[in-house]
Tab-separated table of C-alpha atoms in Angstrom:
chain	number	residue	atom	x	y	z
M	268	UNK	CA	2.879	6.384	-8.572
M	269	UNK	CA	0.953	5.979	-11.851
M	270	UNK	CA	-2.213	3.748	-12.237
M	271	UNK	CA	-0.798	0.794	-13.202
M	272	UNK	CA	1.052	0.349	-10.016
M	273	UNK	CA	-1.904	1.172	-8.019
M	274	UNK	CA	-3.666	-2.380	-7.786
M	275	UNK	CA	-0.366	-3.708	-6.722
M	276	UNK	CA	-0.218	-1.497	-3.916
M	277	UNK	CA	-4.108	-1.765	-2.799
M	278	UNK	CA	-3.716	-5.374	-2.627
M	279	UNK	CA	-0.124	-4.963	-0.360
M	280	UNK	CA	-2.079	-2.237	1.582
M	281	UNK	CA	-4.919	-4.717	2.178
M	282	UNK	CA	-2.501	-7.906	2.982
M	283	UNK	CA	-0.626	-6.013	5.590
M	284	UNK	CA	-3.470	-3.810	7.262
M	285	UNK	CA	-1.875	-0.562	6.165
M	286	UNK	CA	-4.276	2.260	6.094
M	287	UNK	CA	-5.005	4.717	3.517
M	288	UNK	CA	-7.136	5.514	0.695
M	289	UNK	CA	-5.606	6.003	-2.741
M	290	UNK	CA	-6.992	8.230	-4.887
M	291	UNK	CA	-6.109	9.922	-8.682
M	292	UNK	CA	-4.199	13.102	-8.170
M	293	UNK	CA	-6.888	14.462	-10.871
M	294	UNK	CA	-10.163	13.261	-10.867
M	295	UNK	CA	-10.788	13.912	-14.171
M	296	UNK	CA	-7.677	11.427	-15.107
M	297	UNK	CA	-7.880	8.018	-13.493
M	298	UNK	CA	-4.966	7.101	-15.931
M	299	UNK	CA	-2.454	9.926	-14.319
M	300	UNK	CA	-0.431	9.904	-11.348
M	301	UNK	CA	-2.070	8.079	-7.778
M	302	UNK	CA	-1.113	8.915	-4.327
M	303	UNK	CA	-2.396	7.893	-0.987
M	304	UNK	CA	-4.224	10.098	1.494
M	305	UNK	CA	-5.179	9.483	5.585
M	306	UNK	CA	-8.181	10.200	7.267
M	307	UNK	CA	-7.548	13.663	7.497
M	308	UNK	CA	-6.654	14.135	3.661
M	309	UNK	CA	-3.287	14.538	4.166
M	310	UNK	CA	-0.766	12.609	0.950
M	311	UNK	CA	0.655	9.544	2.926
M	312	UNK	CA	2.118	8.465	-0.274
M	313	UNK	CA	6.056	8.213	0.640
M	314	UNK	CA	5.380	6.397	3.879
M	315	UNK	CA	2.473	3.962	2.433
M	316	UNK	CA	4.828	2.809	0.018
M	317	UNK	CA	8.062	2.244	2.623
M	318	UNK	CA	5.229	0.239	4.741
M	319	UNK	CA	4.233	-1.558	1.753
M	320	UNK	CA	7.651	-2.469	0.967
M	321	UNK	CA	8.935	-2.967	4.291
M	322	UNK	CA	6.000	-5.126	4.849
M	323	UNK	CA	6.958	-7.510	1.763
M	324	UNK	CA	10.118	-8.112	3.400
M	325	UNK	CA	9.355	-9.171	6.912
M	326	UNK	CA	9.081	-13.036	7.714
M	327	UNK	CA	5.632	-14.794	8.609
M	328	UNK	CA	5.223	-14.652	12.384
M	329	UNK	CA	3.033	-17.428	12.519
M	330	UNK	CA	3.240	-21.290	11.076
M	331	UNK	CA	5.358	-23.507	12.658
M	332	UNK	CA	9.395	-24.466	13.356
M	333	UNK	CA	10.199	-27.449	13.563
M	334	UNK	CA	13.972	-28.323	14.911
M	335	UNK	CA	16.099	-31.232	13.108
């Protein structure tokens, strides 16, 4: 994932409660290539996107039906 799809992804990672902290590959280029790491440092990248995308597809659970 490069940087400009990072933001993007924070903000589905936020919406959804999906943990992880992303971070630049290389420090010393914030402009390079992102991925996502766990608690225990460990690149969660691959499954923090499918969660992220899997996430944007699911219904609402909550609100309201209302039968006609």
């Amino acid at each position: 994932m490069d940087a400009s799809e990072v933001s993007a992804l924070h903000d589905a990672m936020r919406r959804h409660g999906i943990p992880g902290v992303l971070t630049p590959v290389d420090p010393q280029n914030p402009a390079g290539i992102w991925r996502v790491v766990d608690d225990g440092g460990r690149d969660v990248t691959e499954a923090t996107l499918a969660a992220a995308a899997a996430a944007g597809r699911r219904r609402p659970r909550r609100g309201f039906v209302f039968g006609g």
